Short mmCIF file of C-alpha atoms in Angstrom, two decimals:
data_model
loop_
_atom_site.label_atom_id
_atom_site.label_comp_id
_atom_site.label_asym_id
_atom_site.label_seq_id
_atom_site.Cartn_x
_atom_site.Cartn_y
_atom_site.Cartn_z
CA UNK A 1 -8.38 -0.76 13.68
CA UNK A 2 -7.15 2.46 14.89
CA UNK A 3 -4.35 2.86 12.12
CA UNK A 4 -5.76 5.45 9.75
CA UNK A 5 -9.25 5.34 11.37
CA UNK A 6 -10.83 7.57 14.36
CA UNK A 7 -12.20 5.94 17.31
CA UNK A 8 -16.05 6.67 16.68
CA UNK A 9 -15.71 5.25 13.12
CA UNK A 10 -13.85 2.23 14.40
CA UNK A 11 -15.78 1.36 17.35
CA UNK A 12 -18.68 -0.57 15.95
CA UNK A 13 -16.56 -2.53 13.55
CA UNK A 14 -14.55 -3.37 16.85
CA UNK A 15 -17.53 -4.60 18.57
CA UNK A 16 -18.69 -6.57 15.28
CA UNK A 17 -15.30 -8.10 14.81
CA UNK A 18 -14.80 -9.24 18.41
CA UNK A 19 -18.37 -10.84 18.28
CA UNK A 20 -17.50 -12.76 15.21
CA UNK A 21 -13.89 -13.58 16.37
CA UNK A 22 -13.82 -13.43 20.28
CA UNK A 23 -10.28 -14.99 20.68
CA UNK A 24 -7.01 -15.02 18.60
CA UNK A 25 -7.58 -18.64 18.04
CA UNK A 26 -11.17 -18.13 16.29
CA UNK A 27 -9.47 -15.38 14.27
CA UNK A 28 -6.67 -17.73 13.27
CA UNK A 29 -9.04 -20.51 12.14
CA UNK A 30 -11.31 -18.19 10.23
CA UNK A 31 -11.27 -18.06 6.42
CA UNK A 32 -9.97 -15.02 4.72
CA UNK A 33 -13.54 -14.54 3.21
CA UNK A 34 -15.14 -14.19 6.67
CA UNK A 35 -12.32 -11.77 7.80
CA UNK A 36 -12.73 -9.46 4.99
CA UNK A 37 -16.58 -9.50 5.11
CA UNK A 38 -16.40 -8.55 9.04
CA UNK A 39 -13.85 -5.77 8.06
CA UNK A 40 -16.04 -4.75 5.09
CA UNK A 41 -16.50 -0.89 4.85
CA UNK A 42 -13.50 -0.10 7.29
CA UNK A 43 -10.95 0.36 4.30
CA UNK A 44 -7.22 -0.35 4.36
CA UNK A 45 -7.87 -3.86 4.09
CA UNK A 46 -4.23 -5.05 4.21
CA UNK A 47 -4.60 -4.10 7.97
CA UNK A 48 -7.18 -7.00 8.27
CA UNK A 49 -4.91 -9.40 6.20
CA UNK A 50 -1.95 -8.56 8.44
CA UNK A 51 -4.27 -9.03 11.54
CA UNK A 52 -5.35 -12.46 10.21
CA UNK A 53 -1.69 -13.46 9.49
CA UNK A 54 -0.61 -12.20 12.89
CA UNK A 55 -3.36 -14.08 14.63
CA UNK A 56 -2.15 -17.50 12.94
CA UNK A 57 1.32 -16.73 13.72
CA UNK A 58 0.41 -16.07 17.35
CA UNK A 59 -1.49 -19.57 17.50
CA UNK A 60 1.19 -21.52 15.42
CA UNK A 61 4.42 -19.93 17.01
CA UNK A 62 3.55 -18.71 20.28
CA UNK A 63 1.12 -21.20 21.79
CA UNK A 64 -1.97 -18.85 21.35
CA UNK A 65 -0.53 -16.08 23.32
CA UNK A 66 0.24 -12.63 22.28
CA UNK A 67 4.00 -12.16 22.83
CA UNK A 68 4.93 -9.76 25.73
CA UNK A 69 8.55 -9.45 24.42
CA UNK A 70 8.56 -6.17 22.24
CA UNK A 71 11.17 -7.80 19.75
CA UNK A 72 9.26 -10.76 19.20
CA UNK A 73 6.11 -8.97 19.11
CA UNK A 74 7.53 -6.52 16.39
CA UNK A 75 8.10 -9.62 14.07
CA UNK A 76 4.53 -10.39 13.73
CA UNK A 77 2.77 -9.53 10.12
CA UNK A 78 1.84 -5.73 9.97
CA UNK A 79 3.40 -4.64 13.25
CA UNK A 80 5.25 -1.32 12.95
CA UNK A 81 6.80 0.73 15.45
CA UNK A 82 3.76 2.51 16.51
CA UNK A 83 1.68 -0.60 17.01
CA UNK A 84 4.51 -2.46 18.85
CA UNK A 85 4.57 0.55 21.08
CA UNK A 86 0.99 1.08 21.65
CA UNK A 87 0.43 -2.76 22.33
CA UNK A 88 3.25 -3.31 24.39
CA UNK A 89 2.97 -0.41 26.57
CA UNK A 90 -0.67 -0.53 27.06
CA UNK A 91 -1.07 -4.40 27.47
CA UNK A 92 2.53 -5.32 29.07
CA UNK A 93 3.82 -2.19 30.66
CA UNK A 94 6.83 -1.84 28.54
CA UNK A 95 8.17 1.97 28.61
CA UNK A 96 7.94 2.41 24.73
CA UNK A 97 6.68 5.18 22.97
CA UNK A 98 3.77 5.25 20.41
CA UNK A 99 3.65 8.18 18.04
CA UNK A 100 0.31 8.44 16.12
CA UNK A 101 -1.10 11.74 14.45
CA UNK A 102 -2.57 12.76 17.77
CA UNK A 103 0.93 12.61 19.72
CA UNK A 104 2.64 14.03 16.70
CA UNK A 105 0.67 17.19 16.89
CA UNK A 106 1.02 17.37 20.78
CA UNK A 107 4.82 17.17 20.65
CA UNK A 108 5.28 19.65 17.78
CA UNK A 109 3.38 22.24 19.55
CA UNK A 110 4.95 21.32 22.98
CA UNK A 111 8.41 21.85 21.59
CA UNK A 112 7.68 24.17 18.97
CA UNK A 113 8.67 22.01 16.21
CA UNK A 114 8.38 24.19 12.80
CA UNK A 115 9.87 21.79 10.36
CA UNK A 116 7.47 19.87 8.33
CA UNK A 117 6.55 16.91 10.41
CA UNK A 118 6.28 14.74 7.37
CA UNK A 119 9.85 14.90 6.80
CA UNK A 120 11.70 11.86 7.83
CA UNK A 121 14.34 13.84 9.66
CA UNK A 122 11.59 15.61 11.84
CA UNK A 123 9.62 12.39 12.28
CA UNK A 124 12.93 10.80 13.77
CA UNK A 125 13.19 13.92 16.20
CA UNK A 126 9.58 13.66 17.33
CA UNK A 127 10.15 9.73 17.98
CA UNK A 128 13.31 10.64 20.06
CA UNK A 129 11.25 13.50 22.24
CA UNK A 130 8.38 10.91 22.70
CA UNK A 131 10.84 8.09 23.82
CA UNK A 132 12.35 10.71 26.16
CA UNK A 133 9.09 11.40 27.78
CA UNK A 134 7.68 7.80 28.32
CA UNK A 135 7.78 7.27 31.99
CA UNK A 136 8.93 3.85 33.43
CA UNK A 137 5.63 3.64 35.50
CA UNK A 138 2.38 3.10 33.52
CA UNK A 139 3.80 3.93 30.26
CA UNK A 140 0.48 2.85 28.50
CA UNK A 141 -1.41 5.29 30.71
CA UNK A 142 0.92 8.05 29.41
CA UNK A 143 0.84 7.16 25.80
CA UNK A 144 -3.08 6.84 26.03
CA UNK A 145 -3.07 10.41 27.77
CA UNK A 146 -1.15 12.17 24.77
CA UNK A 147 -3.22 10.56 22.28
CA UNK A 148 -6.48 11.89 24.24
CA UNK A 149 -4.81 15.19 24.68
CA UNK A 150 -4.31 15.51 20.83
CA UNK A 151 -7.88 14.13 20.05
CA UNK A 152 -9.82 16.22 22.65
CA UNK A 153 -7.91 19.60 23.48
CA UNK A 154 -4.81 19.94 21.03
CA UNK A 155 -6.85 19.68 18.02
CA UNK A 156 -5.99 20.38 14.55
CA UNK A 157 -7.88 23.53 14.61
CA UNK A 158 -8.71 25.84 17.38
CA UNK A 159 -6.84 23.88 20.18
CA UNK A 160 -8.42 24.77 23.62
CA UNK A 161 -5.04 26.11 25.02
CA UNK A 162 -6.91 27.60 28.06
CA UNK A 163 -7.80 24.28 29.62
CA UNK A 164 -4.79 22.21 28.42
CA UNK A 165 -2.88 20.63 31.07
CA UNK A 166 0.53 21.40 29.62
CA UNK A 167 -0.24 24.87 28.49
CA UNK A 168 2.48 26.35 30.94
CA UNK A 169 5.13 24.21 29.14
CA UNK A 170 3.83 24.48 25.60
CA UNK A 171 6.71 26.52 23.56
CA UNK A 172 4.16 26.97 20.60
CA UNK A 173 1.93 28.55 23.02
CA UNK A 174 4.28 30.69 24.53
CA UNK A 175 5.34 31.76 21.05
CA UNK A 176 1.70 32.28 19.81
CA UNK A 177 2.07 29.78 17.01
CA UNK A 178 0.04 26.99 18.11
CA UNK A 179 -2.22 27.60 15.33
CA UNK A 180 0.62 27.04 12.66
CA UNK A 181 1.96 23.81 14.07
CA UNK A 182 2.41 21.03 13.16
CA UNK A 183 3.77 22.14 9.69
CA UNK A 184 2.99 19.80 6.72
CA UNK A 185 4.16 19.85 3.19
CA UNK A 186 1.20 20.19 0.65
CA UNK A 187 0.26 17.03 -0.83
CA UNK A 188 0.25 16.65 -4.59
CA UNK A 189 -3.07 16.24 -5.86
CA UNK A 190 -4.12 12.68 -6.20
CA UNK A 191 -4.87 10.99 -9.55
CA UNK A 192 -8.53 10.95 -10.65
CA UNK A 193 -9.16 7.87 -12.97
CA UNK A 194 -12.04 6.57 -14.83
CA UNK A 195 -13.17 3.08 -14.60
CA UNK A 196 -15.74 1.08 -16.47
CA UNK A 197 -17.51 -1.61 -14.55
CA UNK A 198 -20.08 -4.10 -15.92
CA UNK A 199 -23.15 -5.70 -14.24
CA UNK A 200 -22.80 -8.89 -16.34
CA UNK A 201 -25.93 -10.90 -16.44
CA UNK A 202 -26.50 -14.44 -17.29
CA UNK A 203 -29.75 -16.74 -16.75
CA UNK A 204 -30.44 -14.26 -13.80
CA UNK A 205 -27.12 -14.28 -12.11
CA UNK A 206 -24.34 -11.71 -12.18
CA UNK A 207 -20.48 -12.30 -12.58
CA UNK A 208 -18.28 -11.46 -9.62
CA UNK A 209 -14.79 -11.45 -9.66
CA UNK A 210 -12.31 -11.63 -6.80
CA UNK A 211 -9.35 -9.41 -6.93
CA UNK A 212 -6.00 -10.94 -7.08
CA UNK A 213 -3.47 -11.19 -4.35
CA UNK A 214 -0.84 -8.41 -4.25
CA UNK A 215 -3.18 -5.85 -5.79
CA UNK A 216 -5.20 -3.07 -4.38
CA UNK A 217 -8.25 -4.39 -2.52
CA UNK A 218 -6.65 -7.94 -2.88
CA UNK A 219 -9.21 -10.86 -1.76
CA UNK A 220 -12.09 -8.68 -2.20
CA UNK A 221 -14.94 -9.17 -4.75
CA UNK A 222 -16.18 -6.60 -7.34
CA UNK A 223 -18.42 -6.11 -10.61
CA UNK A 224 -15.50 -6.61 -13.22
CA UNK A 225 -14.01 -3.85 -15.22
CA UNK A 226 -11.12 -1.69 -15.44
CA UNK A 227 -9.28 1.66 -16.06
CA UNK A 228 -10.46 3.57 -19.19
CA UNK A 229 -7.94 4.13 -22.03
CA UNK A 230 -7.15 7.35 -23.94
CA UNK A 231 -9.73 7.89 -26.67
CA UNK A 232 -11.81 5.03 -25.44
CA UNK A 233 -15.56 5.11 -24.56
CA UNK A 234 -16.78 3.49 -21.24
CA UNK A 235 -18.73 1.11 -23.41
CA UNK A 236 -15.49 0.07 -25.27
CA UNK A 237 -13.73 0.13 -22.05
CA UNK A 238 -16.13 -2.30 -20.45
CA UNK A 239 -16.09 -4.80 -23.33
CA UNK A 240 -12.08 -4.72 -23.79
CA UNK A 241 -11.94 -5.18 -19.88
CA UNK A 242 -14.45 -8.17 -19.74
CA UNK A 243 -12.49 -9.81 -22.67
CA UNK A 244 -8.98 -9.16 -21.08
CA UNK A 245 -10.09 -10.13 -17.43
CA UNK A 246 -12.71 -13.07 -18.07
CA UNK A 247 -12.49 -13.77 -21.99
CA UNK A 248 -16.23 -12.86 -22.23
CA UNK A 249 -17.49 -11.03 -25.25
CA UNK A 250 -20.17 -8.88 -23.35
CA UNK A 251 -23.10 -6.76 -24.88
CA UNK A 252 -22.69 -3.39 -22.90
CA UNK A 253 -26.35 -2.30 -22.20
CA UNK A 254 -28.08 0.44 -20.09
CA UNK A 255 -26.00 2.80 -17.89
CA UNK A 256 -26.89 2.17 -14.28
CA UNK A 257 -24.93 4.63 -11.87
CA UNK A 258 -21.51 6.63 -11.48
CA UNK A 259 -19.81 6.10 -8.44
CA UNK A 260 -16.89 7.99 -7.21
CA UNK A 261 -14.55 6.93 -4.24
CA UNK A 262 -11.45 8.57 -2.91
CA UNK A 263 -8.70 6.42 -1.51
CA UNK A 264 -5.60 7.49 0.35
CA UNK A 265 -3.59 7.87 -3.09
CA UNK A 266 -6.27 7.89 -5.75
CA UNK A 267 -9.63 8.95 -6.74
CA UNK A 268 -11.82 6.34 -8.93
CA UNK A 269 -15.00 6.95 -10.68
CA UNK A 270 -16.87 3.74 -11.74
CA UNK A 271 -19.10 4.21 -14.69
CA UNK A 272 -21.52 1.21 -14.48
CA UNK A 273 -23.49 -0.65 -17.27
CA UNK A 274 -25.62 -3.66 -17.50
CA UNK A 275 -24.22 -6.21 -19.72
CA UNK A 276 -25.25 -9.50 -21.06
CA UNK A 277 -22.68 -12.52 -21.61
CA UNK A 278 -23.12 -15.10 -24.20
CA UNK A 279 -22.66 -18.73 -23.26
CA UNK A 280 -19.20 -20.13 -22.45
CA UNK A 281 -16.93 -20.75 -19.46
CA UNK A 282 -15.36 -17.82 -17.89
CA UNK A 283 -11.54 -17.98 -18.21
CA UNK A 284 -9.48 -16.40 -15.30
CA UNK A 285 -7.02 -13.87 -17.24
CA UNK A 286 -6.89 -11.21 -14.47
CA UNK A 287 -8.72 -12.45 -11.36
CA UNK A 288 -8.33 -14.91 -8.66
CA UNK A 289 -11.80 -16.33 -8.91
CA UNK A 290 -15.09 -15.58 -10.65
CA UNK A 291 -18.57 -16.63 -9.76
CA UNK A 292 -22.20 -16.23 -11.16
CA UNK A 293 -23.92 -15.08 -8.05
CA UNK A 294 -27.79 -14.52 -7.55
CA UNK A 295 -28.01 -10.82 -7.19
CA UNK A 296 -29.67 -11.12 -3.66
CA UNK A 297 -26.53 -13.11 -2.44
CA UNK A 298 -23.91 -10.77 -3.45
CA UNK A 299 -23.94 -9.04 -0.11
CA UNK A 300 -22.57 -12.43 1.34
CA UNK A 301 -19.18 -11.44 -0.14
CA UNK A 302 -16.63 -8.96 0.78
CA UNK A 303 -17.03 -6.11 -1.23
CA UNK A 304 -15.01 -2.58 -1.53
CA UNK A 305 -17.37 0.35 -0.72
CA UNK A 306 -17.93 1.43 -4.11
CA UNK A 307 -19.32 -1.77 -5.16
CA UNK A 308 -21.58 -1.75 -2.13
CA UNK A 309 -23.04 1.86 -3.70
CA UNK A 310 -23.47 -0.36 -6.92
CA UNK A 311 -25.53 -3.07 -5.20
CA UNK A 312 -27.66 -0.39 -3.56
CA UNK A 313 -28.52 1.06 -7.11
CA UNK A 314 -29.47 -2.43 -7.97
CA UNK A 315 -32.11 -2.13 -5.39
CA UNK A 316 -30.60 -4.82 -2.97
CA UNK A 317 -30.78 -3.95 0.62
CA UNK A 318 -28.53 -5.79 3.28
CA UNK A 319 -31.26 -7.15 5.33
CA UNK A 320 -33.22 -8.64 2.38
CA UNK A 321 -30.21 -10.01 1.06
CA UNK A 322 -29.18 -11.79 4.27
CA UNK A 323 -32.68 -13.42 4.51
CA UNK A 324 -32.87 -14.42 1.11
CA UNK A 325 -29.26 -16.03 1.43
CA UNK A 326 -30.46 -17.96 4.61
CA UNK A 327 -33.58 -19.25 2.70
CA UNK A 328 -31.48 -20.46 -0.34
CA UNK A 329 -29.09 -22.14 2.20
CA UNK A 330 -32.01 -23.84 4.03
CA UNK A 331 -33.39 -25.23 0.62
CA UNK A 332 -29.84 -26.53 -0.37
CA UNK A 333 -29.75 -28.32 3.29
#
């Protein structure tokens, strides 16, 4: 969870995740739906799918015990160099480096690395520096200390050099360039796309579609729609997308809300309209699954952050929805 997420943000998700899946076996036995729903809101959902796949591999191939051999552990789904070093040093005491964003900043200042840390050659140099510093004794404590140093003192802006425990060793401090290091290349502006999304009604239920495997936000459920084409109105976009995705000839009605959400590489604005669908079977042309769902039960599905905002615009609160879902299950029982 701490890949690409800060500790204060990840902590409540971590606690909720452990409560829902207290053991590796519990996670391995869980369905994809439950894992994605528990992860909902944390973003970067590939991490959740990789964690789930890794738990299954640990149970099926390693007797339910996380491998303490770095080479074996590194072969688990989703495990890269940083994750391997962090887990193996902290959990098992292997003298491996763990280079995260905080550690990059600390080392770049400590050794006055003035080349762009986003360049592959500089990143290799930082890995070499990190590995040269890892002690044989308590390497996990060392790695965590570097992370904490970057998080608490050696911060991106206004580093607290006066109280830093390595200030007398810091080459950037000595040269007075700690405010300009680390150097990062300017990112190109990310594209901003316009998307039409339909809240498609039929007999009091709303059509929800599950995004296909291999695509962005795979496995999550959404209000169907897609990218607006050139010289196309949003209403035309929604009609076309529903035809291409589900073979439905919908009538596009009132506007509900516009929702803008920024991902790491993309900004998306969803233009949401109520729609009506005629009778007829939904054909899965560009989705893995589709369901007609009572609106108060939609929160039981794992949803992207943008679709959660659409749900709020529909006046559905999470607590109310959970209660309604339980009542419906009780009546069916």
